[in-house]
Coordinates of N, CA and C in Angstrom, one line a residue:
L1 N 32.6 -4.5 -3.0 CA 32.3 -5.2 -1.5 C 32.7 -4.4 -0.5
E2 N 34.0 -3.7 -0.5 CA 34.6 -3.1 0.5 C 33.5 -1.6 0.9
Y3 N 33.4 -1.2 -0.2 CA 32.2 -0.1 -0.2 C 31.0 -0.6 0.6
A4 N 30.2 -1.7 0.2 CA 29.5 -2.2 0.8 C 29.4 -2.3 2.4
R5 N 30.7 -3.0 2.9 CA 30.8 -3.2 4.0 C 31.1 -1.9 5.0
D6 N 31.5 -0.8 4.1 CA 31.8 0.2 4.8 C 30.5 0.9 5.2
D7 N 29.5 0.7 4.3 CA 28.1 1.4 4.3 C 27.3 0.6 5.5
F8 N 27.8 -0.8 5.6 CA 27.1 -1.6 6.6 C 27.5 -0.9 7.9
L9 N 28.9 -0.8 8.1 CA 29.6 -0.5 9.4 C 28.9 1.1 9.7
E10 N 28.7 1.9 8.8 CA 28.4 3.3 9.0 C 26.7 3.2 9.4
A11 N 26.1 2.3 8.7 CA 24.5 2.0 9.2 C 24.2 1.6 10.6
G12 N 25.5 1.1 11.2 CA 25.3 0.6 12.5 C 25.1 -0.8 12.6
A13 N 25.8 -1.4 11.5 CA 25.6 -2.9 11.4 C 26.0 -3.7 12.9
V14 N 27.5 -3.1 13.3 CA 27.9 -4.0 14.6 C 27.2 -3.6 15.6
E15 N 26.5 -2.8 15.7 CA 25.5 -2.5 17.3 C 24.4 -3.5 17.1
R16 N 23.9 -3.6 16.0 CA 22.7 -4.3 15.7 C 22.8 -5.7 15.6
L17 N 24.2 -6.2 15.4 CA 24.6 -7.6 15.3 C 24.9 -7.7 16.7
V18 N 25.4 -7.0 17.4 CA 25.8 -7.3 18.9 C 24.7 -7.3 19.5
A19 N 23.6 -6.6 19.4 CA 22.2 -6.7 20.0 C 21.6 -8.1 20.0
L20 N 21.7 -8.7 18.9 CA 21.5 -10.1 18.5 C 22.5 -11.2 19.4
V21 N 23.6 -10.9 19.3 CA 24.4 -11.9 20.0 C 24.2 -11.9 21.5
R22 N 23.9 -10.7 22.1 CA 23.5 -10.9 23.5 C 22.4 -11.6 23.7
L23 N 21.5 -12.3 22.9 CA 20.6 -13.1 23.1 C 21.0 -14.1 23.4
G24 N 22.4 -14.9 23.2 CA 23.0 -16.1 23.6 C 23.0 -17.2 22.8
A25 N 23.9 -18.1 22.7 CA 24.3 -19.0 22.0 C 23.3 -20.0 21.6
D26 N 22.0 -19.9 22.6 CA 21.0 -20.8 22.3 C 19.9 -20.3 21.4
C27 N 20.1 -19.1 21.0 CA 19.2 -18.4 20.1 C 20.1 -18.6 18.4
E28 N 19.2 -18.9 17.5 CA 19.7 -18.8 16.2 C 20.2 -17.9 15.6
A29 N 19.5 -16.7 16.0 CA 19.7 -15.1 15.4 C 20.9 -14.9 16.1
A30 N 21.3 -15.3 17.3 CA 22.6 -14.6 17.9 C 23.8 -15.6 17.3
R31 N 23.5 -17.0 17.2 CA 24.7 -17.4 16.5 C 24.9 -17.1 15.0
A32 N 24.0 -16.5 14.2 CA 24.0 -15.9 12.8 C 24.9 -14.8 12.9
A33 N 24.4 -13.8 14.1 CA 25.0 -12.9 14.1 C 26.3 -12.8 14.6
A34 N 26.7 -13.7 15.2 CA 28.3 -13.9 15.8 C 28.9 -14.4 14.3
G35 N 28.3 -15.1 13.4 CA 29.1 -15.5 12.3 C 29.1 -14.2 11.4
A36 N 28.4 -13.2 11.4 CA 28.4 -11.9 10.4 C 29.3 -11.2 11.0
L37 N 29.4 -11.1 12.4 CA 30.5 -10.4 13.0 C 31.9 -10.7 12.4
G38 N 32.1 -12.2 12.4 CA 33.4 -12.7 12.3 C 33.6 -12.4 10.7
N39 N 32.6 -12.4 9.7 CA 32.8 -12.2 8.5 C 33.3 -10.5 8.1
L40 N 32.7 -9.8 8.9 CA 32.9 -8.3 8.9 C 34.4 -7.7 9.0
G41 N 35.4 -8.8 9.5 CA 36.5 -8.6 9.8 C 36.9 -7.3 10.6
N42 N 37.9 -6.6 10.4 CA 38.1 -5.4 11.1 C 37.2 -4.3 11.1
V43 N 36.4 -4.1 12.6 CA 35.7 -3.2 12.7 C 36.2 -2.3 13.8
D44 N 37.4 -2.1 13.8 CA 38.0 -1.1 14.6 C 37.6 -1.2 16.1
G45 N 37.3 -0.2 16.8 CA 37.0 -0.5 18.1 C 35.4 -0.5 18.3
R46 N 34.7 -0.8 17.4 CA 33.0 -0.6 17.2 C 32.6 -2.0 18.2
L47 N 33.3 -3.1 18.1 CA 32.7 -4.0 18.8 C 32.8 -3.9 20.3
L48 N 33.9 -3.1 20.9 CA 34.1 -2.9 22.1 C 33.0 -2.0 22.6
R49 N 32.9 -0.9 21.7 CA 32.0 0.3 22.1 C 30.6 -0.2 22.3
A50 N 30.2 -1.1 21.6 CA 28.8 -1.7 21.3 C 28.6 -2.7 22.4
G51 N 29.7 -3.1 23.4 CA 29.4 -4.0 24.1 C 29.5 -5.4 23.9
G52 N 29.9 -5.8 22.5 CA 30.0 -7.1 22.2 C 31.0 -8.1 22.5
I53 N 32.0 -7.5 23.5 CA 33.2 -8.4 24.1 C 32.6 -9.5 24.7
V54 N 31.9 -9.1 25.9 CA 31.3 -10.2 26.6 C 30.4 -11.1 26.1
P55 N 29.5 -10.7 25.4 CA 28.7 -12.1 24.9 C 29.2 -12.9 24.0
L56 N 30.2 -12.4 23.1 CA 31.1 -13.3 22.4 C 32.1 -14.2 23.1
V57 N 32.7 -13.6 24.1 CA 33.6 -14.5 24.9 C 32.7 -15.7 25.6
A58 N 31.4 -15.3 26.1 CA 30.6 -16.3 26.4 C 30.1 -17.3 25.3
M59 N 29.9 -17.2 24.1 CA 29.8 -18.1 23.2 C 31.4 -18.7 22.9
L60 N 32.4 -18.4 23.2 CA 33.8 -19.1 23.1 C 33.5 -20.3 24.0
R61 N 32.6 -20.1 25.2 CA 32.7 -21.3 26.0 C 31.9 -22.8 25.5
E62 N 31.1 -22.5 24.2 CA 30.4 -23.8 23.7 C 31.7 -24.8 23.3
G63 N 32.9 -24.2 23.3 CA 33.9 -25.4 22.8 C 34.1 -25.4 21.5
A64 N 35.3 -25.9 21.1 CA 36.2 -25.8 19.6 C 35.2 -26.6 18.9
S65 N 34.3 -27.5 19.1 CA 33.6 -28.4 18.1 C 32.2 -27.6 18.0
S66 N 32.0 -26.5 18.3 CA 31.0 -25.5 18.2 C 31.2 -24.7 17.0
Q67 N 30.4 -24.5 15.9 CA 30.5 -23.4 14.9 C 30.2 -22.2 15.3
T68 N 29.4 -22.2 16.6 CA 29.0 -20.7 17.2 C 30.5 -20.4 18.0
A69 N 31.0 -21.0 18.5 CA 32.3 -20.7 19.3 C 33.2 -20.1 18.3
I70 N 33.5 -21.0 17.1 CA 34.3 -20.4 16.1 C 34.0 -19.2 15.5
D71 N 32.8 -19.0 15.4 CA 32.3 -17.7 14.6 C 32.6 -16.5 15.8
A72 N 32.7 -16.8 17.1 CA 32.7 -16.0 18.0 C 34.3 -15.2 18.2
F73 N 35.2 -16.8 17.8 CA 36.3 -16.5 17.8 C 36.7 -15.6 16.8
R74 N 36.3 -15.7 15.5 CA 36.9 -15.1 14.4 C 36.5 -13.5 14.6
A75 N 35.4 -13.1 15.2 CA 35.2 -11.7 15.5 C 36.3 -11.3 16.5
L76 N 36.6 -12.2 17.8 CA 37.2 -11.6 18.7 C 38.8 -11.4 18.0
F77 N 39.2 -12.5 17.4 CA 40.7 -12.7 16.7 C 41.0 -11.0 16.2
T78 N 39.9 -10.7 15.4 CA 40.4 -9.3 14.6 C 40.3 -8.3 16.0
A79 N 39.5 -8.2 16.7 CA 39.2 -7.0 17.8 C 40.5 -7.1 18.5
A80 N 41.1 -8.3 18.9 CA 42.2 -8.3 19.7 C 43.5 -7.5 19.5
K81 N 43.5 -7.2 18.1 CA 44.6 -6.5 17.9 C 44.6 -5.0 18.4
F82 N 43.6 -4.7 18.7 CA 43.5 -3.4 19.3 C 43.6 -3.6 21.0
T83 N 44.5 -2.8 21.3 CA 44.8 -2.9 23.1 C 43.9 -2.8 23.7
S84 N 42.9 -1.8 23.6 CA 41.6 -1.9 24.3 C 40.7 -2.9 24.2
C85 N 40.8 -3.4 23.2 CA 39.8 -4.7 22.9 C 40.4 -5.9 23.7
G86 N 41.6 -6.1 23.4 CA 42.5 -7.1 24.0 C 42.4 -7.4 25.6
N87 N 42.4 -5.9 26.3 CA 42.2 -6.0 27.5 C 40.9 -6.7 27.9
A88 N 39.9 -6.0 27.2 CA 38.6 -6.1 27.3 C 38.3 -7.8 27.3
I89 N 38.9 -8.5 26.3 CA 38.8 -9.8 26.0 C 39.0 -10.8 26.9
Y90 N 40.2 -10.2 27.5 CA 40.9 -11.0 28.8 C 40.0 -11.1 30.0
E91 N 39.6 -9.6 30.4 CA 38.8 -9.3 31.5 C 37.2 -10.1 31.4
A92 N 37.0 -10.3 30.0 CA 35.7 -11.1 30.1 C 35.8 -12.7 30.4
G93 N 37.1 -13.0 30.6 CA 37.4 -14.5 30.6 C 37.7 -15.5 29.5
A94 N 38.3 -14.8 28.5 CA 38.6 -15.6 27.3 C 39.7 -16.7 27.5
V95 N 40.6 -16.5 28.5 CA 41.8 -17.4 28.7 C 41.4 -18.7 28.5
A96 N 40.7 -19.2 29.6 CA 40.3 -20.6 29.7 C 39.5 -21.2 28.5
P97 N 38.5 -20.5 27.8 CA 38.4 -21.1 26.7 C 39.2 -21.3 25.4
L98 N 40.0 -20.4 25.5 CA 41.1 -20.2 24.5 C 42.1 -21.6 24.7
V99 N 42.2 -21.6 25.9 CA 43.2 -22.7 26.4 C 42.5 -24.3 25.8
T100 N 41.1 -24.2 26.0 CA 40.4 -25.3 25.6 C 40.6 -25.4 24.1
M101 N 40.6 -24.5 23.4 CA 41.0 -24.7 22.0 C 42.1 -25.0 21.6
L102 N 43.1 -24.6 22.4 CA 44.5 -25.1 22.2 C 44.6 -26.8 21.9
R103 N 43.7 -27.3 22.6 CA 43.6 -29.0 22.6 C 42.8 -29.4 21.6
A104 N 42.4 -28.5 20.7 CA 41.8 -28.7 19.3 C 42.6 -28.6 18.3
D105 N 42.9 -29.6 17.5 CA 44.2 -29.6 16.8 C 43.7 -28.7 15.5
S106 N 42.7 -28.4 15.0 CA 42.3 -27.6 13.9 C 42.3 -26.2 14.3
H107 N 42.0 -25.9 15.6 CA 42.2 -24.5 16.0 C 43.4 -23.9 16.8
A108 N 44.2 -24.9 17.3 CA 45.2 -24.7 18.3 C 46.1 -23.5 17.7
E109 N 46.6 -23.4 16.4 CA 47.3 -22.5 15.9 C 46.9 -21.0 16.2
K110 N 45.6 -20.9 15.9 CA 44.8 -19.7 15.8 C 44.6 -19.2 17.5
A111 N 44.3 -20.0 18.3 CA 44.3 -19.9 19.5 C 45.3 -19.2 20.3
A112 N 46.6 -20.0 19.8 CA 48.0 -19.4 20.2 C 48.0 -18.1 20.0
E113 N 47.8 -18.0 18.7 CA 48.2 -16.5 18.1 C 47.2 -15.5 19.0
L114 N 45.8 -15.7 19.1 CA 45.3 -14.8 19.9 C 45.5 -14.6 21.5
L115 N 46.3 -15.6 22.1 CA 46.9 -15.5 23.2 C 48.0 -14.5 23.2
R116 N 48.8 -14.5 22.4 CA 49.7 -13.6 22.0 C 49.2 -12.3 21.8
Y117 N 48.0 -12.0 21.1 CA 47.5 -10.6 21.2 C 47.0 -10.2 22.5
L118 N 46.5 -11.1 23.3 CA 46.2 -10.7 24.7 C 47.5 -10.3 25.5
M119 N 48.5 -11.3 25.6 CA 49.6 -10.8 26.1 C 50.4 -9.6 25.6
A120 N 50.2 -9.2 24.3 CA 50.8 -7.8 23.7 C 50.2 -6.7 24.3
C121 N 49.0 -6.9 25.0 CA 48.4 -5.8 25.5 C 48.9 -5.1 27.0
D122 N 50.0 -5.7 27.2 CA 51.0 -5.5 28.6 C 50.3 -5.6 29.8
N123 N 49.3 -6.6 29.8 CA 48.7 -6.6 31.1 C 49.4 -8.1 31.8
P124 N 50.3 -8.2 32.8 CA 51.0 -9.3 33.2 C 50.1 -10.4 33.7
D125 N 48.9 -10.2 34.1 CA 48.2 -11.0 34.6 C 47.4 -12.0 33.5
V126 N 47.6 -11.7 32.3 CA 47.4 -12.5 31.3 C 48.1 -13.8 31.1
K127 N 49.4 -13.6 31.4 CA 50.6 -14.7 31.4 C 50.0 -15.7 32.7
D128 N 49.9 -15.0 33.9 CA 49.6 -16.0 35.1 C 48.3 -16.6 34.6
A129 N 47.3 -16.2 34.0 CA 46.0 -16.6 33.6 C 46.1 -18.0 32.9
I130 N 47.2 -17.8 32.0 CA 47.3 -19.1 30.8 C 48.1 -20.0 31.8
R131 N 48.8 -19.8 32.6 CA 49.5 -20.8 33.3 C 48.4 -21.5 34.5
V132 N 47.7 -20.6 34.9 CA 46.5 -21.2 36.0 C 45.5 -22.1 35.2
A133 N 45.4 -21.8 34.0 CA 44.2 -22.6 33.2 C 44.9 -23.7 32.6
D134 N 46.1 -24.0 32.8 CA 47.1 -24.9 32.5 C 47.4 -24.9 30.9
G135 N 47.6 -23.7 30.4 CA 47.8 -23.5 28.7 C 49.1 -23.8 28.5
L136 N 50.0 -23.7 29.3 CA 51.4 -24.0 29.0 C 51.4 -25.5 28.6
T137 N 50.8 -26.5 29.2 CA 50.9 -27.7 28.8 C 50.6 -28.3 27.3
P138 N 49.3 -27.6 26.8 CA 49.1 -27.8 25.5 C 49.9 -27.3 24.4
L139 N 50.5 -26.0 25.0 CA 51.5 -25.4 24.1 C 52.8 -26.1 24.0
V140 N 53.2 -26.8 25.0 CA 54.4 -27.7 24.7 C 54.0 -28.7 24.0
A141 N 52.9 -29.5 24.1 CA 52.7 -30.4 23.1 C 52.7 -30.0 21.7
M142 N 52.2 -28.7 21.3 CA 52.2 -28.3 20.0 C 53.8 -28.4 19.7
L143 N 54.8 -28.1 20.4 CA 55.9 -27.9 20.0 C 56.6 -29.3 19.2
R144 N 55.7 -30.5 19.7 CA 56.4 -31.6 19.3 C 56.4 -31.9 17.8
D145 N 55.2 -31.4 17.2 CA 55.0 -31.4 16.0 C 56.1 -30.7 15.0
A146 N 57.4 -30.8 15.2 CA 58.5 -30.0 14.6 C 58.1 -29.6 13.0
G147 N 58.3 -28.6 12.8 CA 58.2 -28.1 11.2 C 56.6 -27.8 10.7
S148 N 55.7 -27.9 11.9 CA 54.3 -27.4 11.7 C 54.0 -25.9 11.9
V149 N 53.0 -25.5 11.4 CA 52.6 -24.0 11.8 C 52.2 -24.0 13.4
E150 N 51.7 -25.1 13.9 CA 51.3 -25.1 15.3 C 52.5 -25.0 16.2
A151 N 53.9 -25.6 15.7 CA 54.8 -25.9 16.4 C 55.5 -24.5 16.5
K152 N 55.5 -23.7 15.5 CA 55.9 -22.2 15.3 C 55.0 -21.3 16.2
S153 N 53.7 -21.4 16.1 CA 52.9 -20.6 16.9 C 53.3 -20.7 18.4
A154 N 53.2 -22.3 18.8 CA 53.5 -22.4 20.2 C 54.7 -21.5 20.5
A155 N 55.7 -21.8 19.9 CA 57.2 -21.5 20.2 C 57.2 -20.0 20.6
A156 N 56.4 -19.1 19.3 CA 56.3 -17.9 19.7 C 55.6 -17.4 21.0
T157 N 54.5 -18.2 21.3 CA 53.5 -18.0 22.4 C 54.2 -17.9 23.7
L158 N 54.9 -19.6 23.7 CA 55.8 -19.5 24.9 C 56.8 -18.6 25.2
R159 N 57.3 -18.2 24.0 CA 58.5 -17.1 24.2 C 57.8 -15.9 25.2
M160 N 56.5 -15.1 24.5 CA 55.8 -14.2 25.3 C 55.5 -14.5 26.8
A161 N 55.0 -15.9 26.8 CA 54.6 -16.0 28.1 C 55.6 -16.3 29.1
T162 N 56.9 -16.4 28.8 CA 57.9 -16.6 29.8 C 58.8 -15.4 30.2
V163 N 58.7 -14.4 29.2 CA 59.5 -13.2 29.5 C 58.7 -12.4 30.6
G164 N 59.6 -12.3 31.8 CA 59.3 -11.2 32.9 C 58.3 -12.1 33.9
N165 N 58.1 -13.5 33.9 CA 57.4 -14.3 34.5 C 58.1 -15.6 35.0
P166 N 58.7 -15.6 36.1 CA 59.4 -16.8 36.4 C 58.7 -18.1 36.8
A167 N 57.5 -17.8 37.4 CA 56.5 -18.9 37.4 C 56.2 -19.4 36.1
N168 N 56.0 -18.9 35.1 CA 55.9 -19.7 33.7 C 57.1 -20.2 33.3
R169 N 58.2 -19.7 33.6 CA 59.5 -20.5 33.0 C 59.7 -21.9 33.8
D170 N 59.2 -21.9 35.3 CA 59.3 -23.0 35.9 C 58.5 -24.2 35.3
A171 N 57.3 -23.4 35.1 CA 56.1 -24.4 34.7 C 56.5 -25.0 33.3
V172 N 57.1 -24.3 32.3 CA 57.4 -24.9 31.0 C 58.4 -26.0 31.3
R173 N 59.4 -25.7 32.2 CA 60.6 -26.9 32.5 C 59.5 -28.1 33.1
E174 N 58.5 -27.9 34.0 CA 57.8 -28.8 34.6 C 56.8 -29.7 33.7
A175 N 56.5 -29.0 32.6 CA 55.7 -29.6 31.4 C 56.5 -30.3 30.5
D176 N 58.0 -30.4 30.7 CA 59.1 -31.1 30.0 C 59.0 -30.4 28.6
G177 N 58.8 -29.1 28.7 CA 58.9 -28.2 27.3 C 60.3 -28.0 26.8
I178 N 61.5 -28.2 27.7 CA 62.7 -28.0 27.2 C 63.3 -28.7 26.1
P179 N 63.2 -30.0 26.1 CA 63.5 -31.0 25.1 C 63.0 -30.7 23.8
P180 N 61.6 -30.4 23.6 CA 61.4 -30.4 22.3 C 61.6 -28.7 21.9
L181 N 61.7 -27.9 22.8 CA 62.4 -26.5 22.4 C 63.7 -26.8 21.7
V182 N 64.5 -27.4 22.1 CA 65.9 -27.8 21.9 C 65.8 -28.6 20.6
A183 N 65.0 -29.4 20.2 CA 64.5 -30.2 19.0 C 64.3 -29.1 18.0
L184 N 63.5 -28.0 18.4 CA 63.3 -26.8 17.2 C 64.6 -26.1 16.8
L185 N 65.6 -26.3 17.4 CA 66.7 -25.5 17.3 C 67.1 -26.0 15.4
A186 N 66.8 -27.2 15.3 CA 67.1 -27.6 13.9 C 66.2 -27.3 13.0
H187 N 65.1 -26.5 13.2 CA 64.2 -26.3 12.1 C 64.2 -24.8 12.1
G188 N 64.2 -24.5 10.8 CA 64.6 -23.0 10.4 C 63.3 -22.1 10.9
D189 N 62.1 -22.3 10.6 CA 61.0 -21.5 10.7 C 60.8 -21.2 12.3
E190 N 61.0 -22.2 13.2 CA 60.8 -22.4 14.6 C 61.9 -21.7 15.4
R191 N 63.2 -21.8 14.8 CA 64.4 -21.8 15.5 C 64.6 -20.7 16.5
D192 N 64.3 -19.3 15.7 CA 64.7 -18.2 16.4 C 63.7 -18.1 17.9
D193 N 62.6 -18.4 17.7 CA 61.7 -18.4 19.0 C 62.0 -19.4 19.7
A194 N 62.4 -20.6 19.3 CA 62.8 -21.5 20.1 C 64.0 -21.2 21.1
A195 N 65.1 -20.6 20.4 CA 66.4 -20.4 20.9 C 66.1 -19.2 21.9
T196 N 65.2 -18.1 21.5 CA 64.9 -17.2 22.5 C 64.2 -17.5 23.6
T197 N 63.4 -18.4 23.6 CA 62.6 -18.9 24.8 C 63.7 -19.8 25.7
L198 N 64.4 -20.5 25.3 CA 65.4 -21.4 26.0 C 66.3 -20.2 26.7
S199 N 66.6 -19.3 26.0 CA 67.4 -18.3 26.6 C 66.7 -17.7 27.8
I200 N 65.3 -17.3 27.7 CA 64.6 -16.7 28.6 C 64.6 -17.7 29.8
L201 N 64.2 -19.0 29.6 CA 63.9 -19.9 30.7 C 65.1 -19.9 31.6
T202 N 66.4 -19.5 31.2 CA 67.5 -19.8 32.1 C 68.1 -18.6 32.8
V203 N 67.3 -17.4 32.8 CA 67.4 -16.2 33.4 C 67.3 -16.5 34.8
D204 N 68.0 -16.3 35.9 CA 67.9 -16.6 37.3 C 67.4 -17.6 37.7
N205 N 67.8 -18.8 36.9 CA 67.2 -20.2 37.2 C 68.3 -21.1 36.8
L206 N 68.9 -21.7 37.7 CA 70.0 -22.4 37.6 C 69.4 -23.9 37.1
T207 N 68.2 -24.3 37.7 CA 67.5 -25.5 37.6 C 67.1 -25.8 36.1
N208 N 66.4 -24.6 35.5 CA 66.4 -24.5 34.1 C 67.6 -24.6 32.9
G209 N 68.6 -23.8 33.6 CA 69.8 -23.6 32.9 C 70.6 -25.2 32.8
A210 N 70.3 -25.9 34.0 CA 70.9 -27.5 33.9 C 70.0 -28.3 33.0
A211 N 68.6 -27.9 33.0 CA 67.9 -28.7 32.3 C 68.1 -28.6 30.7
V212 N 68.4 -27.2 30.4 CA 68.7 -26.8 29.0 C 70.0 -27.5 28.7
L213 N 71.0 -27.4 29.4 CA 72.4 -28.1 29.0 C 72.3 -29.7 29.1
T214 N 71.4 -30.3 29.6 CA 71.2 -31.8 29.6 C 70.5 -32.1 28.3
A215 N 69.6 -31.1 28.0 CA 68.7 -31.6 26.6 C 69.5 -31.1 25.5
V216 N 70.4 -30.2 25.6 CA 71.4 -30.0 24.2 C 72.3 -31.2 24.1
T217 N 72.9 -31.4 25.4 CA 73.8 -32.5 25.2 C 73.3 -33.7 24.6
A218 N 72.1 -34.1 25.1 CA 71.4 -35.5 24.8 C 71.0 -35.3 23.3
A219 N 70.7 -34.1 22.8 CA 70.2 -34.0 21.4 C 71.4 -33.9 20.5
G220 N 72.6 -33.6 20.9 CA 73.9 -33.6 20.2 C 73.9 -32.2 19.3
V221 N 73.3 -31.0 20.0 CA 73.2 -29.8 19.2 C 74.5 -29.2 19.4
S222 N 75.0 -28.7 18.2 CA 76.3 -28.1 18.1 C 76.3 -26.6 18.8
P223 N 77.0 -26.2 19.6 CA 76.9 -24.8 20.5 C 77.4 -23.8 19.1
W224 N 77.7 -24.2 18.1 CA 77.9 -23.3 16.9 C 77.1 -23.2 16.0
A225 N 76.0 -24.1 16.1 CA 74.9 -24.3 14.9 C 74.3 -22.9 14.5
S226 N 73.8 -22.7 13.4 CA 73.1 -21.5 13.3 C 71.8 -21.2 14.0
G227 N 71.7 -19.9 14.3 CA 70.6 -19.6 15.0 C 71.1 -18.7 16.1
R228 N 70.1 -18.3 17.3 CA 70.4 -17.4 18.2 C 69.9 -17.9 19.5
L229 N 70.9 -18.1 20.3 CA 70.8 -18.6 21.8 C 71.9 -18.1 22.5
T230 N 71.5 -17.1 23.4 CA 72.4 -16.6 24.6 C 71.9 -16.9 25.9
M231 N 72.5 -17.9 26.5 CA 72.4 -18.2 27.9 C 73.0 -17.4 28.8
G232 N 72.3 -16.8 29.7 CA 73.0 -16.0 30.8 C 72.0 -15.5 31.8
W233 N 71.8 -16.4 32.6 CA 70.8 -16.1 33.7 C 71.8 -15.0 34.6
G234 N 71.2 -14.3 35.6 CA 71.9 -13.7 36.5 C 72.3 -14.2 37.9
F235 N 73.5 -14.9 38.1 CA 73.8 -15.3 39.5 C 73.5 -14.8 40.5
G236 N 72.7 -15.1 41.5 CA 72.9 -14.3 43.0 C 73.8 -15.1 43.6
T237 N 73.4 -14.8 44.8 CA 74.3 -15.5 46.0 C 74.4 -16.9 46.0
G238 N 75.4 -17.4 46.2 CA 75.6 -19.1 46.2 C 77.0 -19.4 45.7
D239 N 77.3 -20.9 45.6 CA 78.3 -21.3 45.2 C 78.5 -21.2 43.4
R240 N 79.4 -20.5 43.2 CA 79.9 -20.5 41.6 C 80.7 -21.5 41.2
S241 N 81.0 -22.5 42.3 CA 82.3 -23.4 41.7 C 81.7 -24.6 41.3
G242 N 82.5 -25.5 41.0 CA 82.1 -27.0 40.7 C 81.3 -27.1 39.2
P243 N 80.0 -27.9 39.4 CA 79.3 -27.9 38.4 C 78.4 -26.6 37.9
V244 N 78.2 -25.6 38.9 CA 77.7 -24.3 38.6 C 78.4 -23.7 37.6
R245 N 79.7 -23.5 38.0 CA 80.5 -23.0 37.1 C 80.9 -23.3 35.9
R246 N 81.1 -24.9 35.6 CA 81.0 -25.5 34.5 C 79.9 -25.1 34.0
T247 N 78.7 -25.2 34.1 CA 77.6 -24.9 33.4 C 77.5 -23.5 33.0
S248 N 78.0 -22.6 33.8 CA 78.1 -21.2 33.2 C 78.9 -21.0 32.0
C249 N 80.1 -21.4 32.2 CA 81.3 -21.5 31.1 C 80.7 -22.2 29.7
F250 N 79.7 -23.1 29.9 CA 79.3 -24.0 28.6 C 78.3 -23.0 28.0
F251 N 77.4 -22.3 29.0 CA 76.4 -21.7 28.3 C 77.1 -20.4 27.7
H252 N 78.3 -19.8 28.1 CA 79.0 -18.7 27.6 C 79.3 -19.0 26.2
R253 N 79.4 -20.3 25.9 CA 79.9 -20.6 24.5 C 78.6 -20.8 23.8
L254 N 77.5 -20.8 24.2 CA 76.3 -21.3 23.4 C 75.9 -19.7 23.1
Q255 N 76.3 -18.9 22.5 CA 76.1 -17.9 21.7 C 76.0 -18.0 20.1
F256 N 74.7 -18.3 19.7 CA 74.5 -18.5 18.3 C 74.5 -17.2 17.6
V257 N 74.9 -17.3 16.4 CA 75.1 -16.1 15.4 C 74.5 -16.3 14.4
A258 N 73.4 -15.8 14.1 CA 72.5 -16.0 12.8 C 73.4 -15.8 11.8

């Protein structure tokens, strides 16, 4: 089967299938071609070179209940592992339909993973686009199913989305994401990503730091529990005395050692 697949690729299968996909989701042949591209798996950069990214992203907009969108998603998912393809998928407008898929239980985990591939392409605009599309809210909702693959995927995605992005750090707090992240500290599979995300949320952000402190106290989490959580935002100018200083000292103790 692998030999046959290689023969298909060498014979120009991707290029021919992309030509059909361009006919649009209303065309039965285009829908079948999207499914075939999904079945081909890793086609390196062929999909991008053949111009297949834009029409496949257009098919994503059919929604998570559409088999056409799912087939297009499968083809894009594999392609996104390549940086050039990931950037092209973002530029084609994939973030908004992927956020829609986050709200569909059956596809949320993989949609979150594809968003991580897009963020891994080192384009900071992707993180902003996720926030603008209200993608952080469904990710926080996924956290609440502790112990699930969805919660693990959401924690990893939020970790990436908050690194180097102060606006996203505020948005996670505003979406009430801190309590479920704290709850995940008790779950082995999600613990590391949850702990890292909580640490990131407190960077240069006293409001988030206080919110994490409140959630940790309310949950009764031991500061010496197993895991990794290093709280340490950079204090700017301002009063370091009183509650702020006590909060800083508390977080100094919250250094979990795996």
